[in-house]
Each structure stands twice: as C-alpha cells, then as structure tokens.
GROMACS .gro file of C-alpha atoms in nm:
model
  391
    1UNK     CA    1  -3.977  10.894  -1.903
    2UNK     CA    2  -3.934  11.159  -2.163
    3UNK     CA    3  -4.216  11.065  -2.456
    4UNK     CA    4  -3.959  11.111  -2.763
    5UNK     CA    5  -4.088  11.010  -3.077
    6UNK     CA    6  -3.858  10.841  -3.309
    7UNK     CA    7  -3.914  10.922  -3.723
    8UNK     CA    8  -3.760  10.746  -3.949
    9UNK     CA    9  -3.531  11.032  -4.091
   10UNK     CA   10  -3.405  11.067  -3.764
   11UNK     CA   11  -3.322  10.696  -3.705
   12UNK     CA   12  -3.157  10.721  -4.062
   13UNK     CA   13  -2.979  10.993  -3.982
   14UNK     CA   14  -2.841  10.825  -3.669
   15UNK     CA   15  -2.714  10.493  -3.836
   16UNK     CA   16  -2.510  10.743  -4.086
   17UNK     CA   17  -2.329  10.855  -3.770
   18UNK     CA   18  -2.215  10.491  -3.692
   19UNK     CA   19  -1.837  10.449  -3.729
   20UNK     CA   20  -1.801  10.232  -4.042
   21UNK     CA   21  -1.705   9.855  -3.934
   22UNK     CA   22  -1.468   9.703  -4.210
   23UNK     CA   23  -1.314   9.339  -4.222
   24UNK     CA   24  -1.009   9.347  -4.388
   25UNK     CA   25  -0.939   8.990  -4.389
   26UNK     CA   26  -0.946   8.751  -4.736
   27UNK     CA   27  -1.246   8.612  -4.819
   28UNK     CA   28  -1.054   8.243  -4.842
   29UNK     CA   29  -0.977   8.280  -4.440
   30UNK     CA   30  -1.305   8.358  -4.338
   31UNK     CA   31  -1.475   8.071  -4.545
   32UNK     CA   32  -1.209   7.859  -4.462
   33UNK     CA   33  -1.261   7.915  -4.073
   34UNK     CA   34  -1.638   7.865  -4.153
   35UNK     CA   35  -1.655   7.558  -4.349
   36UNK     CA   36  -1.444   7.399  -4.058
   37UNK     CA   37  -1.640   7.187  -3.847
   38UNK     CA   38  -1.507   7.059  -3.505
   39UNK     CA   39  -1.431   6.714  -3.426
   40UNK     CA   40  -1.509   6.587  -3.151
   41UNK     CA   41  -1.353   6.269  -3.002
   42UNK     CA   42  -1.586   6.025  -3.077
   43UNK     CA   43  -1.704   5.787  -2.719
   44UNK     CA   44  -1.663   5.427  -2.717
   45UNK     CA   45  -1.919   5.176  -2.759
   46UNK     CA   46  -1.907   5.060  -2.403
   47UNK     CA   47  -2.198   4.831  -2.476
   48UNK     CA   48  -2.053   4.609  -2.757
   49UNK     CA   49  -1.804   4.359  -2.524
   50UNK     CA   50  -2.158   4.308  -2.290
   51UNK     CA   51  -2.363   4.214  -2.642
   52UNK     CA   52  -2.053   3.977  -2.770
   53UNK     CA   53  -2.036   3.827  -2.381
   54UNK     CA   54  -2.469   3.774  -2.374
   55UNK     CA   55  -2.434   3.631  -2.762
   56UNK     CA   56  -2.162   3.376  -2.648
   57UNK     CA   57  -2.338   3.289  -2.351
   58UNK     CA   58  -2.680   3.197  -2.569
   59UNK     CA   59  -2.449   2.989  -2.814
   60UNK     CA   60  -2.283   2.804  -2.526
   61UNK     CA   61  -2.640   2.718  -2.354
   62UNK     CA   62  -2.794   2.608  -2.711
   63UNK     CA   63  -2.492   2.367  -2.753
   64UNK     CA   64  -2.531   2.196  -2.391
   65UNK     CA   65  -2.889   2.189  -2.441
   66UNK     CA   66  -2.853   1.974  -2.798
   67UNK     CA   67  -2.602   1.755  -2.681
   68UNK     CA   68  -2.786   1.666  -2.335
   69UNK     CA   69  -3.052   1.609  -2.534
   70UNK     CA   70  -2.872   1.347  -2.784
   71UNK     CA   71  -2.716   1.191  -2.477
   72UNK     CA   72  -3.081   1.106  -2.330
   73UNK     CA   73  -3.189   0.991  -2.677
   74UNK     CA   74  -2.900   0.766  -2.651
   75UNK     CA   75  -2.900   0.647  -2.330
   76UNK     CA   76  -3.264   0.523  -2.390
   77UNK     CA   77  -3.213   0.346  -2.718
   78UNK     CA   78  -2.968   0.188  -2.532
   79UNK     CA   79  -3.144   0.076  -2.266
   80UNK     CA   80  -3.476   0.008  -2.482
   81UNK     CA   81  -3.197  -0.209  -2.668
   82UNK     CA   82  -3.098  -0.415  -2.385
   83UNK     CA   83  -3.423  -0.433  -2.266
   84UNK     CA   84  -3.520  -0.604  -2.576
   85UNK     CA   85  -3.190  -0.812  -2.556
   86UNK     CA   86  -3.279  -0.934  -2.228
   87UNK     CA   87  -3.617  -1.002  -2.345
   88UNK     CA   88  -3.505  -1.219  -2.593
   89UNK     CA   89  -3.289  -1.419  -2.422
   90UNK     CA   90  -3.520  -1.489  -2.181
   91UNK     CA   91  -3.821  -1.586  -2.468
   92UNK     CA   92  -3.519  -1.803  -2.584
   93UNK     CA   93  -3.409  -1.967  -2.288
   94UNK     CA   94  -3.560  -2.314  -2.182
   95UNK     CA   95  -3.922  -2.321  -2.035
   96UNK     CA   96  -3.818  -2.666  -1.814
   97UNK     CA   97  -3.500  -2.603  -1.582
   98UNK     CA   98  -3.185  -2.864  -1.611
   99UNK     CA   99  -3.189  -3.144  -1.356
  100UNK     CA  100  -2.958  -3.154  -1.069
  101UNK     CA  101  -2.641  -3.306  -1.117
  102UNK     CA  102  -2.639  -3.708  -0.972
  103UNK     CA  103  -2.358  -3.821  -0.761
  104UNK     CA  104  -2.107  -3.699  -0.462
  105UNK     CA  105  -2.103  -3.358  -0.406
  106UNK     CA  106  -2.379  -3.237  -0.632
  107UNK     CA  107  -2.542  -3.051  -0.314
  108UNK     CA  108  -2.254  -2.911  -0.186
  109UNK     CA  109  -2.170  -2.785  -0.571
  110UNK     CA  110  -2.559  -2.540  -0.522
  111UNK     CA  111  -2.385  -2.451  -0.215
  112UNK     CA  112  -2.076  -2.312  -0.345
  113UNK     CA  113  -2.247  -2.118  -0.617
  114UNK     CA  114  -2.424  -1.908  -0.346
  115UNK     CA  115  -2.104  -1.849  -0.104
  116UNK     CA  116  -1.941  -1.510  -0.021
  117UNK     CA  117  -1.619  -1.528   0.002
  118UNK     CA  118  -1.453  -1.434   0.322
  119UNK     CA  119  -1.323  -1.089   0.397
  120UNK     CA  120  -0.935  -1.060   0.356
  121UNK     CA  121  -0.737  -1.152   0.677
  122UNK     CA  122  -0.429  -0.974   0.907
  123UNK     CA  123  -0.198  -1.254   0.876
  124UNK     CA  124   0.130  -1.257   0.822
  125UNK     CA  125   0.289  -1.566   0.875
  126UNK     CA  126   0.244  -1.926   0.656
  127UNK     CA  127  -0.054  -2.121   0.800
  128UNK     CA  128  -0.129  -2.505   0.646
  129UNK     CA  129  -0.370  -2.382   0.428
  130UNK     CA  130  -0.130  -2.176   0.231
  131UNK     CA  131   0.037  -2.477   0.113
  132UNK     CA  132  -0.228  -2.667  -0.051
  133UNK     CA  133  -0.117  -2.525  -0.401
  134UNK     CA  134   0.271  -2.407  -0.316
  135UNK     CA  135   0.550  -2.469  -0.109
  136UNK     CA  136   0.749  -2.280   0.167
  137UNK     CA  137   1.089  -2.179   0.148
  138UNK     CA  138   1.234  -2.045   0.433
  139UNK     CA  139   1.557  -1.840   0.499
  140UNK     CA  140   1.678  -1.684   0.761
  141UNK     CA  141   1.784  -1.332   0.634
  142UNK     CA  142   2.052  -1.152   0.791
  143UNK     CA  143   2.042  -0.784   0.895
  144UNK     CA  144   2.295  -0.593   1.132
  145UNK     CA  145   2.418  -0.928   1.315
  146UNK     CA  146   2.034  -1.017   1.343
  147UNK     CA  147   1.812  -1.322   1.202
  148UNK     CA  148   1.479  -1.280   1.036
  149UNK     CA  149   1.327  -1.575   0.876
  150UNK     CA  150   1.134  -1.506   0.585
  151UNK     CA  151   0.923  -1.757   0.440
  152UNK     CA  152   0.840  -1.722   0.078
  153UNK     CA  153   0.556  -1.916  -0.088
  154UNK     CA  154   0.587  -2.048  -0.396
  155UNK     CA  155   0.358  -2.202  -0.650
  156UNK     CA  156   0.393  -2.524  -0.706
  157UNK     CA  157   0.414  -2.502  -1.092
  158UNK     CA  158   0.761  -2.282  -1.049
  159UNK     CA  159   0.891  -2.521  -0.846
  160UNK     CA  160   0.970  -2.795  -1.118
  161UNK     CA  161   0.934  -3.115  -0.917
  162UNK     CA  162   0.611  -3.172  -0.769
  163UNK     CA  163   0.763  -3.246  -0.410
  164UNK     CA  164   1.144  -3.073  -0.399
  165UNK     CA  165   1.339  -3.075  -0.062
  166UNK     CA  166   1.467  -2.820   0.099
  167UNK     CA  167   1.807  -2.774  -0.072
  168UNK     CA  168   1.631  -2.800  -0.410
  169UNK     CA  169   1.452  -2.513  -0.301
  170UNK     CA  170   1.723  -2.321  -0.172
  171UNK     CA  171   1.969  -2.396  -0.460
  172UNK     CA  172   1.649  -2.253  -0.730
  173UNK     CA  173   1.519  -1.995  -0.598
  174UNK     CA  174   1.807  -1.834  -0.310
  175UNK     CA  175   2.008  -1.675  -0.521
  176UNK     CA  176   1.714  -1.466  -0.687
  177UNK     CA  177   1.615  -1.298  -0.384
  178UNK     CA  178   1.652  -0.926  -0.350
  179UNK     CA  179   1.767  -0.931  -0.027
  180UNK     CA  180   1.863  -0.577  -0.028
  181UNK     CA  181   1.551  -0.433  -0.170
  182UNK     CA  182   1.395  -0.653   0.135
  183UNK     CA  183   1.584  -0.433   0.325
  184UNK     CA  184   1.807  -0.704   0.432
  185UNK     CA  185   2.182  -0.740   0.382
  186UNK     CA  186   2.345  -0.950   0.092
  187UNK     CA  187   2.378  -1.292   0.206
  188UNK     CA  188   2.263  -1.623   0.048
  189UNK     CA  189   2.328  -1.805  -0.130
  190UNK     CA  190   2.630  -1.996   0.130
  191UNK     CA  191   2.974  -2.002   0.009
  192UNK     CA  192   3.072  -2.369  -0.037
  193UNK     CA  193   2.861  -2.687  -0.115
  194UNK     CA  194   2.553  -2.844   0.030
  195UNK     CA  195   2.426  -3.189   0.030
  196UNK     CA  196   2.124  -3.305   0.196
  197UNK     CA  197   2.074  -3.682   0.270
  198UNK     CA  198   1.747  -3.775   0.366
  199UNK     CA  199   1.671  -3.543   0.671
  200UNK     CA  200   1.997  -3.413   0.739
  201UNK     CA  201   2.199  -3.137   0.545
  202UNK     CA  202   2.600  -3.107   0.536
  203UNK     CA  203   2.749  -2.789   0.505
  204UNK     CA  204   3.138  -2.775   0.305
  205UNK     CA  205   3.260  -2.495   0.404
  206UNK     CA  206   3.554  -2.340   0.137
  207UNK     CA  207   3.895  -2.198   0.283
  208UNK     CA  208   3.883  -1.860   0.311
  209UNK     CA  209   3.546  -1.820   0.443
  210UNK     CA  210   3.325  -1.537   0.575
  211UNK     CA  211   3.176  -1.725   0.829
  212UNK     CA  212   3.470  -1.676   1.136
  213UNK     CA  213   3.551  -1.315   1.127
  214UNK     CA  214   3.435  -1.274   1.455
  215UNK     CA  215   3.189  -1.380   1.706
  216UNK     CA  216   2.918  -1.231   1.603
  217UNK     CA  217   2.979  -1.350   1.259
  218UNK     CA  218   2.959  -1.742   1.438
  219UNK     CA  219   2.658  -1.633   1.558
  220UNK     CA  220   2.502  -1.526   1.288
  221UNK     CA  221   2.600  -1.782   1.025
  222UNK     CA  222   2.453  -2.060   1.254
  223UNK     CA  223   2.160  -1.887   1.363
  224UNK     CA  224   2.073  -1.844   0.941
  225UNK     CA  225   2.161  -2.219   0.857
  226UNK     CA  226   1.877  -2.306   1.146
  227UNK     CA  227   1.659  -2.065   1.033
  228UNK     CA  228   1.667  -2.170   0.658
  229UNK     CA  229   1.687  -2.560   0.743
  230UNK     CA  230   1.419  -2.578   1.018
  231UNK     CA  231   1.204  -2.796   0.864
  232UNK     CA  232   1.522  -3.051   0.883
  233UNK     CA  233   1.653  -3.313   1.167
  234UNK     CA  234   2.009  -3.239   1.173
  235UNK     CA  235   2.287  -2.999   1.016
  236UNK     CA  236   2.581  -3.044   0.998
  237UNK     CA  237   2.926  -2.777   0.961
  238UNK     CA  238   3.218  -2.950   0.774
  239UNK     CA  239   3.520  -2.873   0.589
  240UNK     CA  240   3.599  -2.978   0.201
  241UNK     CA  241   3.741  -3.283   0.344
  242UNK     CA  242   3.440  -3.379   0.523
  243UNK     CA  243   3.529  -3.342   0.879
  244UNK     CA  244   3.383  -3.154   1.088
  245UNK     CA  245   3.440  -2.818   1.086
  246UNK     CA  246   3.658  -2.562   1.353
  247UNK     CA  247   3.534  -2.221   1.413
  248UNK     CA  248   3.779  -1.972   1.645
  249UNK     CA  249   3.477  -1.848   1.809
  250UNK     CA  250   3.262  -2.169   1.917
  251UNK     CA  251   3.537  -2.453   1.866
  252UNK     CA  252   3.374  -2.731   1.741
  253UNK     CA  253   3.019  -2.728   1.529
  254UNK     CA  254   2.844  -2.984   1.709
  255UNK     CA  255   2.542  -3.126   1.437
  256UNK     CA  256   2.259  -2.839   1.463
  257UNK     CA  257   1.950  -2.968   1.583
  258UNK     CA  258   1.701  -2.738   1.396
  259UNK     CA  259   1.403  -2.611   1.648
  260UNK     CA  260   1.582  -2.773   1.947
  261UNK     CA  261   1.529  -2.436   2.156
  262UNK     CA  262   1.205  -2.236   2.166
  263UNK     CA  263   1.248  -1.824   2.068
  264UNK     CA  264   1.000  -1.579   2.170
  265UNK     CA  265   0.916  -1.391   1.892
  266UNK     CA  266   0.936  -1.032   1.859
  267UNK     CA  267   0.936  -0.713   1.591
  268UNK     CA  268   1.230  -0.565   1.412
  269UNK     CA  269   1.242  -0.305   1.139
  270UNK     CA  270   1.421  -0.375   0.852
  271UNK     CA  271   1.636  -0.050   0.619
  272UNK     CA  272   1.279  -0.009   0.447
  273UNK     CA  273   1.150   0.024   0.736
  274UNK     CA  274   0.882  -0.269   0.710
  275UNK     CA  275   0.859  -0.440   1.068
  276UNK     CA  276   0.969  -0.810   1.079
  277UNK     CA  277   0.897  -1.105   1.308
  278UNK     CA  278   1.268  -1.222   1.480
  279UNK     CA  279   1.323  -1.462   1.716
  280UNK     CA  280   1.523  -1.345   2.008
  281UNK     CA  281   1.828  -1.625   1.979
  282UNK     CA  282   2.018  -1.632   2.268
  283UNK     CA  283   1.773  -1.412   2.466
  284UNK     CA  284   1.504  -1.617   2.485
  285UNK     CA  285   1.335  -1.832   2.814
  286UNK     CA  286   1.402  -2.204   2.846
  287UNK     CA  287   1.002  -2.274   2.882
  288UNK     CA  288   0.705  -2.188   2.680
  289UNK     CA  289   0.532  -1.972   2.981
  290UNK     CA  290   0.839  -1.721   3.040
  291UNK     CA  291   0.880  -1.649   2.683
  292UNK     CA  292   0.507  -1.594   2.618
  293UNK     CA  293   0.514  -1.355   2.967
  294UNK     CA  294   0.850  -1.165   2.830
  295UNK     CA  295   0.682  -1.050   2.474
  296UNK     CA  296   0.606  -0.738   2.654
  297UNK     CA  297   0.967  -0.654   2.724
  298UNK     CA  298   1.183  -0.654   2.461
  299UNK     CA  299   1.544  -0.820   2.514
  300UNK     CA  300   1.717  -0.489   2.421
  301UNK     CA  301   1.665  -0.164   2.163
  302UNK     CA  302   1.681  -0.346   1.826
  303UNK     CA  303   1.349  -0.530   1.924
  304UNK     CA  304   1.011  -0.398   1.962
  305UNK     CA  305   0.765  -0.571   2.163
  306UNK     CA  306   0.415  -0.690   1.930
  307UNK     CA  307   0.227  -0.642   2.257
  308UNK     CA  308   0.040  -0.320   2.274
  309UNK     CA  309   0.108  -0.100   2.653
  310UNK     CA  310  -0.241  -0.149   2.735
  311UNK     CA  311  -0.305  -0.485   2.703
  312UNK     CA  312  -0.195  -0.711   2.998
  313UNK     CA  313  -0.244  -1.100   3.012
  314UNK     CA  314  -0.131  -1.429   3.263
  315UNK     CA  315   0.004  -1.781   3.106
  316UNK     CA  316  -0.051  -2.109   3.235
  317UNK     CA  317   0.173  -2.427   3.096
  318UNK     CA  318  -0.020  -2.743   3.156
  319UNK     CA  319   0.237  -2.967   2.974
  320UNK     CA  320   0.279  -2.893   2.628
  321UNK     CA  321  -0.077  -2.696   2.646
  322UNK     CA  322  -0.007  -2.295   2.701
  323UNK     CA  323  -0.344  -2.145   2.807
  324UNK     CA  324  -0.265  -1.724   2.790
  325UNK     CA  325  -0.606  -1.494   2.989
  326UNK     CA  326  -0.618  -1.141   2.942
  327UNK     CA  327  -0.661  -0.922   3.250
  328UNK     CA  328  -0.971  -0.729   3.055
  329UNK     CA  329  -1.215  -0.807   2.802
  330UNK     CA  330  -1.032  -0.791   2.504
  331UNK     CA  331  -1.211  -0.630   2.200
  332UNK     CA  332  -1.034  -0.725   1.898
  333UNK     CA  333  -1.270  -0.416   1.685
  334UNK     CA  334  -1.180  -0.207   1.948
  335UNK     CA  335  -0.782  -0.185   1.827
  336UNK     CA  336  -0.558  -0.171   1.488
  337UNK     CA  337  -0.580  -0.410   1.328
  338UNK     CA  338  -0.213  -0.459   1.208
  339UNK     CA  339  -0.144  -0.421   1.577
  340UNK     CA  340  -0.373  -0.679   1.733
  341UNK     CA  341  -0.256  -0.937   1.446
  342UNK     CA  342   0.103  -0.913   1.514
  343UNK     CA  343   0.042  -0.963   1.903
  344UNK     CA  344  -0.187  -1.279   1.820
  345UNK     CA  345   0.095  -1.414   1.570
  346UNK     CA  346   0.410  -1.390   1.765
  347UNK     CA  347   0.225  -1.546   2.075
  348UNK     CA  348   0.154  -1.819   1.892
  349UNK     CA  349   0.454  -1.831   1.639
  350UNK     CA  350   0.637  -1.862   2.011
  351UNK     CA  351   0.422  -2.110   2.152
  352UNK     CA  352   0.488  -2.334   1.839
  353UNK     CA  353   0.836  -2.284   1.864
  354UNK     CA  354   0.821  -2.453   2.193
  355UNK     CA  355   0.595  -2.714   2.024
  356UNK     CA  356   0.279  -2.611   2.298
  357UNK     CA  357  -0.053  -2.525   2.164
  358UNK     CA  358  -0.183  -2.190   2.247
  359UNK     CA  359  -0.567  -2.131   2.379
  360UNK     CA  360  -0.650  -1.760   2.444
  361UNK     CA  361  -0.903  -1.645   2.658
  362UNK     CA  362  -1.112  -1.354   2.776
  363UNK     CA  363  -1.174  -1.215   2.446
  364UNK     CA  364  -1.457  -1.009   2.321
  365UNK     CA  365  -1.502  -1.195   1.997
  366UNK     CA  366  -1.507  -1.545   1.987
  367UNK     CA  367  -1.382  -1.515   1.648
  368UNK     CA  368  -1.157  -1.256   1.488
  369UNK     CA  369  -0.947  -1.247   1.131
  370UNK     CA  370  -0.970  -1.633   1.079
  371UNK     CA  371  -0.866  -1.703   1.453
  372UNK     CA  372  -1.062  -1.900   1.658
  373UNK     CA  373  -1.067  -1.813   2.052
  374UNK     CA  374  -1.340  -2.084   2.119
  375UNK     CA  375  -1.060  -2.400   2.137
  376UNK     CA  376  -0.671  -2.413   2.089
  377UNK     CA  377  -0.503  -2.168   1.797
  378UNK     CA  378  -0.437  -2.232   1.475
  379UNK     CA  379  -0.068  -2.203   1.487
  380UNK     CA  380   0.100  -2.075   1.164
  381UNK     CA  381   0.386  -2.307   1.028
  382UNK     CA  382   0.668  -2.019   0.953
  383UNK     CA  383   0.646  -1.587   0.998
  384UNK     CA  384   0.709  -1.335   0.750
  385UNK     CA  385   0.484  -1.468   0.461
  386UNK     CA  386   0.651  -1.317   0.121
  387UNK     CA  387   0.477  -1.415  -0.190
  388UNK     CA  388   0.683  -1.535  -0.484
  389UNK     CA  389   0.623  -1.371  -0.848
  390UNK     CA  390   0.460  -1.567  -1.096
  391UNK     CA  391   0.643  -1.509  -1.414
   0.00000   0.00000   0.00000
C-alpha cells in the first residue's frame, strides 16, 4: 500500500470539495417528525383473570374453613348439652325402681313392652282377625258381565251402630263407592227397595228395570246380589207387589241360597289394571278336589290362573278335609312374593267356598307370611280386602 501522508491542509482542502448538502424543509416539520414518538399497541395483562381466579379461590376456602369450624363448635355444645341433660335426668330419677304391677296380666304387660312387631304380610283377602275393631262389607262389583267381590273393611266407629246388618251396611256406605276409579263399572246401589228380615233379604224390583236386558244381564244381577249378601240365608227377587219376581231369561227367581255352590277362585284384571280375585260362576266343579285341581287352567281368556307354570301339586278330599301336596319342595323365599300369596289365597278362598278346610303340604317353610303349613289353613272370611277411609 502506497504510504500517503495525510496533512491537515490537504484534508481541509478536500472537505471544501464536498458538494454542499442543504435541507430545505421548515424547521416546524422536522421538529414535528422528531418530537413524535411511536405508539405501540400496548399487550394485555394476561396474568390479571389467573390473580382474580387464585384470590377468589383463597376467599372461598377461608369461608368453608370458618363455618366448618362453627358447625363443630356447635355440634359439641350440643352434644356436651345433652350430655349434661341426660346426666341430670338420670341424678334426678329415682334410686329404688317402681314395683311390679299386682294382678292378671301384669307379666304378660313386661312382655309386651319388649315385643317386635311382626313384619307386614302378602294378604289380600279379610281373615277373622281383621274384624276385631271393624266390619266387612261385601259387594260383588260388576265388570264386563263379570263378578268380583270386594270386601271393604270398615271401622267400627264409622259404622254408627255397634253391630249393623248387612243392608245397613249396604244402604251407608254403597252408594259412596268409586266403583269406577276401582276400575269397575257403575253399579250399586240396586234400583228398587230392600228389606232384610232376620236372615233373609227381599229384593223389590221397580218397573222398568235394568236387570232383564238380556241374559247375561240375569246373570250378572244374581251373581252380584249373592256376592254382596253372602253372609245371608236366603234372598229373595220380588216385584213392588211382593210376588215373586219373572225374569225373560231364567223364568222364575227361585229364593237365592247364598254360598250354596262352591267357585274356584281365580285372577282378573280390572280397567286399572289391578288383578282381582273372581269366582268362576257357572264354570266352576261340583266338589272341592276338582276345583282346587282346575286353578291351573283357567275357564277361558278373561281369567288368569294364581298358580305359577312351575309349580305342580295333587288334592285329596277326605270329607270336608281337602289335603293339597306339592310334587317338589316348595320354597316359599324362593318365589314373588305377590305371586306365591295369591296362589295360597285362592286355594284356600276355594276350599272355603266349598266349606272344606285346606292343609298344604311339602313345603319348605313350615311357616310363611302368617300361614301356617304345620296343621289346617287359616282360611280368610272374604277376598279383595279394600280398606275404608277414615274421615
């Protein structure tokens, strides 16, 4: 490299030859465009919803934590309360215990206080033990040419006599059944009068009546009056006049012997589709041991048999004694328990209806749902239990 030395006159003289650089703008636009300052957009403060969120969540947890706290303190003065309660009853109670009470049934009275009562039951139907406190009035409900007896209990303090017959019952209490929202049809009370003399009922049947529009009708209309007189001797069918009474269907109404003719008893579903015992009038066997053996097979489609496909049984009638074996080992636990109950009631709802006690055997338990397998049944006194409202 060339080893040129640089004075300063030289350098001076060089600068002079510089073209001259001039700015001709106004001094107010250049200060203006310096004084300017950018703005820049300015970021959010991502972190100030996280700070709010961590202070909510420390004001939350110091409120829980107070109030669990006062609960405890609570709680414990309550219980240090009736721990002192209970403490002072007892310092206050008597040191020497009462003496027994004297007299009849002062054992059996410790007894009692240490019973458990027993577990609900199954039933269904009206056994005598219902009746200690009420009475039974039964009526034989009507529904598609069908009748179901229904047996409502009711208290002896609505029945306003302590020992009303059966058409005092009737007459009080028939005409305030909902027999449609039993899912029944509208029947009772009966057109015409009723008198009852003694054991037997009369019937006055008013011109113009429903009762003969056809056989089934007939049918029907008898099959009700024995149904809601069965606890009766005799019925009888007349006119207004008194005599007896013509119908086109059946000639004429011989006196009704209520109960005269056993009915095996089967289901039937009423329009609310709750399932009814009915007795099979008409269709039933003329002895206690058929009728038990034909529970299985319904008399046509309106029925439904209470005995379960599975189970299988043999009757034998000694007299008025009906003695029904299962094939197996039957284990009451073992099936429904609505099911099991209506088979056990409608076996012996139609062994009373032939007036024959009922003994069943072969059974796992030797009791089951207040039913006692050991001797002869308890046989109930009417199906369909329906409880009347206390006002």
């Amino acid at each position: 490299m060339p080893n040129d030395k640089w004075n300063d006159e030289e350098i001076e003289n060089l600068l002079r030859d510089f073209p001259k650089i001039q700015d001709r703008r106004p001094k107010a636009e250049v200060y203006k465009k310096l004084s300017r300052k950018e703005r820049m957009p300015k970021q959010p403060k991502r972190w100030l919803p996280l700070l709010v969120a961590i202070v909510a969540f420390l004001s939350i947890t110091v409120l829980v934590a107070s109030l669990l706290q006062q609960n405890g303190t609570d709680s414990s003065s309550e219980s240090e309360s009736s721990e002192a309660e209970s403490t002072m009853a007892t310092d206050e109670a008597p040191t020497e215990q009462a003496e027994p009470p004297e007299g009849p049934g002062a054992e059996s009275g410790g007894e009692a206080s240490l019973a458990v009562e027993e577990p609900e039951t199954l039933r269904t139907a009206v056994y005598e033990s219902d009746l200690e406190d009420a009475h039974i009035l039964r009526i034989g409900l009507a529904y598609q040419g069908y009748v179901v007896p229904a047996s409502f209990v009711v208290p002896k303090q609505l029945a306003g006599t302590a020992e009303p017959d059966s058409l005092g019952l009737y007459e009080n209490f028939a005409g305030q059944i909902d027999e449609s929202g039993l899912g029944f049809d509208e029947y009772h009370p009966y057109e015409g009068e009723l008198q009852q003399v003694g054991s037997t009922i009369s019937h006055f049947l008013p011109d113009g009546h429903s009762y003969d529009q056809g056989s089934s009708s007939t049918l029907l209309y008898l099959n009700s009056l024995e149904e809601t007189f069965m606890d009766l001797q005799e019925i009888r069918v007349l006119t207004e006049d008194g005599e007896t009474a013509q119908l086109s269907h059946v000639g004429t109404v011989e006196p009704i012997v209520p109960g005269e003719q056993g009915q095996s008893f089967y289901l039937i579903e009423s329009s609310t589709g709750d399932w009814y015992m009915a007795p099979a009038y008409g269709m039933s066997a003329g002895n206690v041991q058929e009728a038990l053996m034909a529970l299985p097979q319904p008399p046509n489609d309106d029925y439904r048999s209470p005995v379960p496909e599975e189970v299988s049984y043999s009757v034998e009638a000694e007299g008025a004694a009906a003695i029904l074996t299962f094939e197996e080992p039957l284990d009451f636990e073992a099936m429904d328990g609505t099911e099991a109950m209506r088979m056990l009631e409608s076996m012996a709802l139609t062994a009373h209806s032939y007036g024959a006690s009922l003994t069943v055997s072969n059974t796992v338990q030797t009791e089951w749902s207040g039913f006692d397998f050991s001797g002869e049944l308890e046989l109930p006194l009417s199906p369909n239990r329906i409880d009347w409202p206390e006002k």
